[in-house]
């Protein structure tokens, strides 16, 4: 099983800032990395898949990058609706596994 | 509108069984892999099971293999999760989710159904 580790656990930021979330895998893979956003009481929402492809309807301020064991989600000019929990997920090997999440909160 | 709606969650005693259902609408159900994902309230996400379009290829997380069975009825646009030998560790909100075609991620989620295992 591939272990996914996200950092930091919490990010305290102000609206308009650029935010970078990290996700590290316990073993290397090419591209099957996705990012989800989850708000309280809601199901997760797909933001990015295949490391860098934005899902339908996702604003361009969200971008993904990385390869091997290091992956990154960047949010440019953070908006008020972006305060949420973010999870990375690998789909390279079954069982697919998630990171433990990064909470983006208001500073 | 593309939609998934789970049902069947309940309070069940340890050792008991339960069947979850997921009703799909708004898309061609038989064209998609599907998954069950669970989340203990206030905790992270855990992949439970995957099923291919025809129902012939299945994957399970180790903690449920041999106890849970994923299945589907393409004629009824429905996904199922049969759960046996339930324990407190299975208590969670269970989501069904649709795979992105030709990608290893899910793009449509239901609201979830709560399974509580307790005496």
PDB file of C-alpha atoms in Angstrom:
ATOM      1  CA  UNK A   1       0.000   0.000   0.000  1.00  0.00           C
ATOM      2  CA  UNK A   2       1.306   3.442  -0.942  1.00  0.00           C
ATOM      3  CA  UNK A   3       1.367   5.821   2.017  1.00  0.00           C
ATOM      4  CA  UNK A   4       0.512   9.436   1.194  1.00  0.00           C
ATOM      5  CA  UNK A   5       1.756  12.154   3.538  1.00  0.00           C
ATOM      6  CA  UNK A   6       0.489  15.736   3.292  1.00  0.00           C
ATOM      7  CA  UNK A   7       2.117  18.823   4.705  1.00  0.00           C
ATOM      8  CA  UNK A   8       1.505  21.002   6.479  1.00  0.00           C
ATOM      9  CA  UNK A   9      -1.449  19.762   8.515  1.00  0.00           C
ATOM     10  CA  UNK A  10      -2.812  23.308   8.733  1.00  0.00           C
ATOM     11  CA  UNK A  11      -2.140  26.459   6.719  1.00  0.00           C
ATOM     12  CA  UNK A  12      -3.265  29.810   8.091  1.00  0.00           C
ATOM     13  CA  UNK A  13      -3.581  32.277   5.227  1.00  0.00           C
ATOM     14  CA  UNK A  14      -5.254  35.505   4.174  1.00  0.00           C
ATOM     15  CA  UNK A  15      -7.497  35.952   1.122  1.00  0.00           C
ATOM     16  CA  UNK A  16      -5.497  36.857  -1.958  1.00  0.00           C
ATOM     17  CA  UNK A  17      -2.416  34.888  -0.908  1.00  0.00           C
ATOM     18  CA  UNK A  18      -0.808  32.125  -2.939  1.00  0.00           C
ATOM     19  CA  UNK A  19      -0.979  28.746  -1.212  1.00  0.00           C
ATOM     20  CA  UNK A  20       1.126  25.638  -1.819  1.00  0.00           C
ATOM     21  CA  UNK A  21       0.082  22.252  -0.428  1.00  0.00           C
ATOM     22  CA  UNK A  22       2.456  19.284  -0.537  1.00  0.00           C
ATOM     23  CA  UNK A  23       1.848  15.567  -0.881  1.00  0.00           C
ATOM     24  CA  UNK A  24       4.573  12.935  -0.630  1.00  0.00           C
ATOM     25  CA  UNK A  25       4.211   9.291  -1.671  1.00  0.00           C
ATOM     26  CA  UNK A  26       6.024   6.376  -0.038  1.00  0.00           C
ATOM     27  CA  UNK A  27       6.918   5.038  -3.485  1.00  0.00           C
ATOM     28  CA  UNK A  28       7.344   6.643  -6.860  1.00  0.00           C
ATOM     29  CA  UNK A  29       4.712   6.785  -9.579  1.00  0.00           C
ATOM     30  CA  UNK A  30       4.161   8.769 -12.740  1.00  0.00           C
ATOM     31  CA  UNK A  31       0.915  10.673 -12.829  1.00  0.00           C
ATOM     32  CA  UNK A  32      -2.098   9.078 -11.086  1.00  0.00           C
ATOM     33  CA  UNK A  33      -2.396  11.756  -8.422  1.00  0.00           C
ATOM     34  CA  UNK A  34      -5.605  13.634  -7.633  1.00  0.00           C
ATOM     35  CA  UNK A  35      -6.576  16.474  -5.294  1.00  0.00           C
ATOM     36  CA  UNK A  36      -9.938  16.946  -3.584  1.00  0.00           C
ATOM     37  CA  UNK A  37     -11.493  19.754  -1.578  1.00  0.00           C
ATOM     38  CA  UNK A  38     -13.897  18.988   1.247  1.00  0.00           C
ATOM     39  CA  UNK A  39     -16.013  21.395   3.260  1.00  0.00           C
ATOM     40  CA  UNK A  40     -17.843  20.481   6.491  1.00  0.00           C
ATOM     41  CA  UNK A  41     -20.918  18.366   5.904  1.00  0.00           C
ATOM     42  CA  UNK A  42     -20.158  17.880   2.213  1.00  0.00           C
ATOM     43  CA  UNK A  43     -18.729  15.146   0.055  1.00  0.00           C
ATOM     44  CA  UNK A  44     -15.266  15.719  -1.395  1.00  0.00           C
ATOM     45  CA  UNK A  45     -15.020  17.638  -4.673  1.00  0.00           C
ATOM     46  CA  UNK A  46     -12.491  16.670  -7.328  1.00  0.00           C
ATOM     47  CA  UNK A  47     -10.130  19.529  -8.187  1.00  0.00           C
ATOM     48  CA  UNK A  48      -7.211  17.959 -10.075  1.00  0.00           C
ATOM     49  CA  UNK A  49      -6.534  14.511 -11.582  1.00  0.00           C
ATOM     50  CA  UNK A  50      -3.626  13.049 -13.546  1.00  0.00           C
ATOM     51  CA  UNK A  51      -1.391  15.328 -11.406  1.00  0.00           C
ATOM     52  CA  UNK A  52      -2.214  18.506 -13.324  1.00  0.00           C
ATOM     53  CA  UNK A  53      -5.580  18.249 -15.153  1.00  0.00           C
ATOM     54  CA  UNK A  54      -8.279  20.466 -13.704  1.00  0.00           C
ATOM     55  CA  UNK A  55     -11.660  18.802 -13.295  1.00  0.00           C
ATOM     56  CA  UNK A  56     -14.717  20.237 -15.001  1.00  0.00           C
ATOM     57  CA  UNK A  57     -15.694  23.624 -13.614  1.00  0.00           C
ATOM     58  CA  UNK A  58     -12.601  24.093 -11.444  1.00  0.00           C
ATOM     59  CA  UNK A  59     -11.213  27.650 -11.582  1.00  0.00           C
ATOM     60  CA  UNK A  60      -7.825  28.267 -13.154  1.00  0.00           C
ATOM     61  CA  UNK A  61      -6.391  29.479  -9.831  1.00  0.00           C
ATOM     62  CA  UNK A  62      -6.064  25.792  -8.883  1.00  0.00           C
ATOM     63  CA  UNK A  63      -3.076  24.006 -10.400  1.00  0.00           C
ATOM     64  CA  UNK A  64      -1.248  20.764  -9.757  1.00  0.00           C
ATOM     65  CA  UNK A  65       2.269  19.592 -10.452  1.00  0.00           C
ATOM     66  CA  UNK A  66       4.833  16.988  -9.510  1.00  0.00           C
ATOM     67  CA  UNK A  67       6.080  13.501 -10.271  1.00  0.00           C
ATOM     68  CA  UNK A  68       7.814  10.620  -8.586  1.00  0.00           C
ATOM     69  CA  UNK A  69       7.095  11.001  -4.896  1.00  0.00           C
ATOM     70  CA  UNK A  70       6.519  14.761  -4.599  1.00  0.00           C
ATOM     71  CA  UNK A  71       3.316  16.454  -5.699  1.00  0.00           C
ATOM     72  CA  UNK A  72       1.954  19.960  -5.166  1.00  0.00           C
ATOM     73  CA  UNK A  73      -1.393  21.743  -5.290  1.00  0.00           C
ATOM     74  CA  UNK A  74      -1.144  25.493  -5.753  1.00  0.00           C
ATOM     75  CA  UNK A  75      -3.988  27.932  -5.213  1.00  0.00           C
ATOM     76  CA  UNK A  76      -3.278  31.376  -6.646  1.00  0.00           C
ATOM     77  CA  UNK A  77      -5.019  34.350  -5.065  1.00  0.00           C
ATOM     78  CA  UNK A  78      -6.965  32.401  -2.469  1.00  0.00           C
ATOM     79  CA  UNK A  79     -10.674  33.217  -2.368  1.00  0.00           C
ATOM     80  CA  UNK A  80     -12.955  33.073   0.691  1.00  0.00           C
ATOM     81  CA  UNK A  81     -14.667  29.953  -0.667  1.00  0.00           C
ATOM     82  CA  UNK A  82     -11.308  28.114  -0.773  1.00  0.00           C
ATOM     83  CA  UNK A  83     -11.043  27.745   2.997  1.00  0.00           C
ATOM     84  CA  UNK A  84     -11.496  24.005   3.353  1.00  0.00           C
ATOM     85  CA  UNK A  85      -9.771  20.661   3.827  1.00  0.00           C
ATOM     86  CA  UNK A  86      -7.680  19.332   0.938  1.00  0.00           C
ATOM     87  CA  UNK A  87      -6.769  15.704   0.284  1.00  0.00           C
ATOM     88  CA  UNK A  88      -4.369  14.137  -2.182  1.00  0.00           C
ATOM     89  CA  UNK A  89      -5.058  10.624  -3.509  1.00  0.00           C
ATOM     90  CA  UNK A  90      -2.918   8.181  -5.466  1.00  0.00           C
ATOM     91  CA  UNK A  91      -4.457   5.885  -8.051  1.00  0.00           C
ATOM     92  CA  UNK A  92      -1.279   4.192  -9.209  1.00  0.00           C
ATOM     93  CA  UNK A  93      -1.738   1.050  -7.099  1.00  0.00           C
ATOM     94  CA  UNK A  94      -4.774  -0.503  -5.480  1.00  0.00           C
ATOM     95  CA  UNK A  95      -5.844   0.163  -2.844  1.00  0.00           C
ATOM     96  CA  UNK A  96      -6.026   3.813  -3.778  1.00  0.00           C
ATOM     97  CA  UNK A  97      -4.926   5.818  -0.755  1.00  0.00           C
ATOM     98  CA  UNK A  98      -5.467   9.333   0.512  1.00  0.00           C
ATOM     99  CA  UNK A  99      -3.271  11.691   2.449  1.00  0.00           C
ATOM    100  CA  UNK A 100      -4.442  12.746   5.883  1.00  0.00           C
ATOM    101  CA  UNK A 101      -5.449  16.188   4.638  1.00  0.00           C
ATOM    102  CA  UNK A 102      -4.330  19.816   4.874  1.00  0.00           C
ATOM    103  CA  UNK A 103      -6.690  22.331   6.408  1.00  0.00           C
ATOM    104  CA  UNK A 104      -6.553  25.796   4.846  1.00  0.00           C
ATOM    105  CA  UNK A 105      -7.892  28.244   7.422  1.00  0.00           C
ATOM    106  CA  UNK A 106      -8.286  31.984   7.761  1.00  0.00           C
ATOM    107  CA  UNK A 107      -5.353  33.708   9.412  1.00  0.00           C
TER     108      UNK A 107
ATOM    109  CA  UNK B   1     -28.044  16.442 -13.638  1.00  0.00           C
ATOM    110  CA  UNK B   2     -25.419  13.836 -12.804  1.00  0.00           C
ATOM    111  CA  UNK B   3     -26.306  12.382  -9.428  1.00  0.00           C
ATOM    112  CA  UNK B   4     -25.461   9.586  -6.991  1.00  0.00           C
ATOM    113  CA  UNK B   5     -27.567   8.900  -3.916  1.00  0.00           C
ATOM    114  CA  UNK B   6     -26.650   6.326  -1.285  1.00  0.00           C
ATOM    115  CA  UNK B   7     -29.063   4.554   1.039  1.00  0.00           C
ATOM    116  CA  UNK B   8     -29.146   1.660   3.470  1.00  0.00           C
ATOM    117  CA  UNK B   9     -27.004   3.053   6.259  1.00  0.00           C
ATOM    118  CA  UNK B  10     -28.203   2.077   9.716  1.00  0.00           C
ATOM    119  CA  UNK B  11     -27.278   1.186  13.284  1.00  0.00           C
ATOM    120  CA  UNK B  12     -26.197  -2.463  13.351  1.00  0.00           C
ATOM    121  CA  UNK B  13     -24.763  -4.705  16.067  1.00  0.00           C
ATOM    122  CA  UNK B  14     -21.201  -6.030  15.884  1.00  0.00           C
ATOM    123  CA  UNK B  15     -21.107  -9.143  13.738  1.00  0.00           C
ATOM    124  CA  UNK B  16     -24.137  -8.038  11.782  1.00  0.00           C
ATOM    125  CA  UNK B  17     -24.680  -7.405   8.091  1.00  0.00           C
ATOM    126  CA  UNK B  18     -25.907  -4.537   5.978  1.00  0.00           C
ATOM    127  CA  UNK B  19     -26.406  -3.776   2.295  1.00  0.00           C
ATOM    128  CA  UNK B  20     -25.750  -0.282   1.001  1.00  0.00           C
ATOM    129  CA  UNK B  21     -27.228   0.917  -2.289  1.00  0.00           C
ATOM    130  CA  UNK B  22     -26.301   3.763  -4.585  1.00  0.00           C
ATOM    131  CA  UNK B  23     -28.749   5.015  -7.202  1.00  0.00           C
ATOM    132  CA  UNK B  24     -27.277   6.807 -10.204  1.00  0.00           C
ATOM    133  CA  UNK B  25     -28.901   9.186 -12.653  1.00  0.00           C
ATOM    134  CA  UNK B  26     -27.960  11.704 -15.332  1.00  0.00           C
ATOM    135  CA  UNK B  27     -25.190   9.713 -17.011  1.00  0.00           C
ATOM    136  CA  UNK B  28     -24.544   6.406 -18.780  1.00  0.00           C
ATOM    137  CA  UNK B  29     -24.020   4.245 -15.705  1.00  0.00           C
ATOM    138  CA  UNK B  30     -22.599   1.231 -17.530  1.00  0.00           C
ATOM    139  CA  UNK B  31     -19.702   3.299 -18.944  1.00  0.00           C
ATOM    140  CA  UNK B  32     -18.046   3.991 -15.594  1.00  0.00           C
ATOM    141  CA  UNK B  33     -15.968   2.305 -12.945  1.00  0.00           C
ATOM    142  CA  UNK B  34     -17.462   2.955  -9.508  1.00  0.00           C
ATOM    143  CA  UNK B  35     -16.128   3.044  -5.965  1.00  0.00           C
ATOM    144  CA  UNK B  36     -17.136   2.999  -2.335  1.00  0.00           C
ATOM    145  CA  UNK B  37     -15.162   5.348  -0.085  1.00  0.00           C
ATOM    146  CA  UNK B  38     -15.714   5.785   3.648  1.00  0.00           C
ATOM    147  CA  UNK B  39     -14.988   8.459   6.197  1.00  0.00           C
ATOM    148  CA  UNK B  40     -15.175   8.256   9.948  1.00  0.00           C
ATOM    149  CA  UNK B  41     -16.874  11.521  11.013  1.00  0.00           C
ATOM    150  CA  UNK B  42     -14.195  14.126  11.627  1.00  0.00           C
ATOM    151  CA  UNK B  43     -11.448  11.917  10.155  1.00  0.00           C
ATOM    152  CA  UNK B  44      -9.867  11.223   6.772  1.00  0.00           C
ATOM    153  CA  UNK B  45     -10.986   9.320   3.686  1.00  0.00           C
ATOM    154  CA  UNK B  46     -10.473   5.596   3.088  1.00  0.00           C
ATOM    155  CA  UNK B  47     -10.948   3.769  -0.201  1.00  0.00           C
ATOM    156  CA  UNK B  48     -13.084   0.661   0.325  1.00  0.00           C
ATOM    157  CA  UNK B  49     -13.782  -1.007  -3.015  1.00  0.00           C
ATOM    158  CA  UNK B  50     -13.717  -0.523  -6.781  1.00  0.00           C
ATOM    159  CA  UNK B  51     -15.737  -2.166  -9.544  1.00  0.00           C
ATOM    160  CA  UNK B  52     -15.334  -2.039 -13.297  1.00  0.00           C
ATOM    161  CA  UNK B  53     -18.019  -1.256 -15.856  1.00  0.00           C
ATOM    162  CA  UNK B  54     -19.162  -4.850 -16.324  1.00  0.00           C
ATOM    163  CA  UNK B  55     -18.922  -5.881 -12.707  1.00  0.00           C
ATOM    164  CA  UNK B  56     -16.171  -8.435 -13.344  1.00  0.00           C
ATOM    165  CA  UNK B  57     -13.092  -6.679 -11.921  1.00  0.00           C
ATOM    166  CA  UNK B  58     -13.127  -5.840  -8.223  1.00  0.00           C
ATOM    167  CA  UNK B  59     -10.634  -4.407  -5.780  1.00  0.00           C
ATOM    168  CA  UNK B  60     -10.883  -4.107  -1.995  1.00  0.00           C
ATOM    169  CA  UNK B  61      -8.871  -2.541   0.780  1.00  0.00           C
ATOM    170  CA  UNK B  62      -7.327  -5.261   2.953  1.00  0.00           C
ATOM    171  CA  UNK B  63      -9.431  -4.375   6.003  1.00  0.00           C
ATOM    172  CA  UNK B  64     -12.691  -5.335   4.254  1.00  0.00           C
ATOM    173  CA  UNK B  65     -11.584  -8.078   1.843  1.00  0.00           C
ATOM    174  CA  UNK B  66     -13.535 -11.267   2.520  1.00  0.00           C
ATOM    175  CA  UNK B  67     -16.238  -9.403   4.454  1.00  0.00           C
ATOM    176  CA  UNK B  68     -17.516  -6.824   1.936  1.00  0.00           C
ATOM    177  CA  UNK B  69     -18.709  -7.435  -1.626  1.00  0.00           C
ATOM    178  CA  UNK B  70     -19.152  -4.719  -4.233  1.00  0.00           C
ATOM    179  CA  UNK B  71     -21.625  -5.331  -7.052  1.00  0.00           C
ATOM    180  CA  UNK B  72     -23.724  -3.460  -9.564  1.00  0.00           C
ATOM    181  CA  UNK B  73     -26.887  -3.756 -11.636  1.00  0.00           C
ATOM    182  CA  UNK B  74     -26.408  -1.804 -14.844  1.00  0.00           C
ATOM    183  CA  UNK B  75     -30.038  -2.307 -15.839  1.00  0.00           C
ATOM    184  CA  UNK B  76     -31.112  -0.582 -12.624  1.00  0.00           C
ATOM    185  CA  UNK B  77     -28.295   2.014 -12.580  1.00  0.00           C
ATOM    186  CA  UNK B  78     -27.394   0.846  -9.088  1.00  0.00           C
ATOM    187  CA  UNK B  79     -24.255   0.060  -7.127  1.00  0.00           C
ATOM    188  CA  UNK B  80     -24.229  -2.049  -3.979  1.00  0.00           C
ATOM    189  CA  UNK B  81     -21.985  -2.855  -1.047  1.00  0.00           C
ATOM    190  CA  UNK B  82     -22.781  -6.014   0.895  1.00  0.00           C
ATOM    191  CA  UNK B  83     -21.176  -5.804   4.321  1.00  0.00           C
ATOM    192  CA  UNK B  84     -20.784  -8.814   6.640  1.00  0.00           C
ATOM    193  CA  UNK B  85     -19.114  -9.391  10.013  1.00  0.00           C
ATOM    194  CA  UNK B  86     -19.292  -5.714  10.832  1.00  0.00           C
ATOM    195  CA  UNK B  87     -17.208  -4.278  13.642  1.00  0.00           C
ATOM    196  CA  UNK B  88     -16.937  -0.895  15.338  1.00  0.00           C
ATOM    197  CA  UNK B  89     -14.040  -0.074  12.996  1.00  0.00           C
ATOM    198  CA  UNK B  90     -16.508  -0.094  10.085  1.00  0.00           C
ATOM    199  CA  UNK B  91     -18.486   2.798  11.563  1.00  0.00           C
ATOM    200  CA  UNK B  92     -18.293   5.585   8.986  1.00  0.00           C
ATOM    201  CA  UNK B  93     -20.070   7.654   6.376  1.00  0.00           C
ATOM    202  CA  UNK B  94     -20.021   5.609   3.165  1.00  0.00           C
ATOM    203  CA  UNK B  95     -19.842   7.426  -0.176  1.00  0.00           C
ATOM    204  CA  UNK B  96     -20.332   5.967  -3.622  1.00  0.00           C
ATOM    205  CA  UNK B  97     -18.360   7.688  -6.356  1.00  0.00           C
ATOM    206  CA  UNK B  98     -17.947   7.631 -10.134  1.00  0.00           C
ATOM    207  CA  UNK B  99     -14.553   7.304 -11.789  1.00  0.00           C
ATOM    208  CA  UNK B 100     -13.265   9.846 -14.259  1.00  0.00           C
ATOM    209  CA  UNK B 101     -13.078   7.964 -17.591  1.00  0.00           C
ATOM    210  CA  UNK B 102      -9.539   6.705 -18.312  1.00  0.00           C
ATOM    211  CA  UNK B 103      -8.230   8.275 -15.112  1.00  0.00           C
ATOM    212  CA  UNK B 104      -7.715   7.061 -11.572  1.00  0.00           C
ATOM    213  CA  UNK B 105      -9.806   9.585  -9.684  1.00  0.00           C
ATOM    214  CA  UNK B 106     -13.470  10.094  -8.935  1.00  0.00           C
ATOM    215  CA  UNK B 107     -15.424  13.106 -10.099  1.00  0.00           C
ATOM    216  CA  UNK B 108     -18.966  12.531  -8.809  1.00  0.00           C
ATOM    217  CA  UNK B 109     -19.799  11.690  -5.216  1.00  0.00           C
ATOM    218  CA  UNK B 110     -23.034  10.993  -3.421  1.00  0.00           C
ATOM    219  CA  UNK B 111     -23.845  12.707  -0.098  1.00  0.00           C
ATOM    220  CA  UNK B 112     -23.065   9.501   1.816  1.00  0.00           C
ATOM    221  CA  UNK B 113     -24.961   7.127   4.079  1.00  0.00           C
ATOM    222  CA  UNK B 114     -24.023   6.579   7.727  1.00  0.00           C
ATOM    223  CA  UNK B 115     -23.212   3.121   9.060  1.00  0.00           C
ATOM    224  CA  UNK B 116     -22.923   2.800  12.823  1.00  0.00           C
ATOM    225  CA  UNK B 117     -21.777  -0.484  14.349  1.00  0.00           C
ATOM    226  CA  UNK B 118     -22.543  -0.592  18.039  1.00  0.00           C
ATOM    227  CA  UNK B 119     -24.233  -2.769  20.622  1.00  0.00           C
TER     228      UNK B 119
END
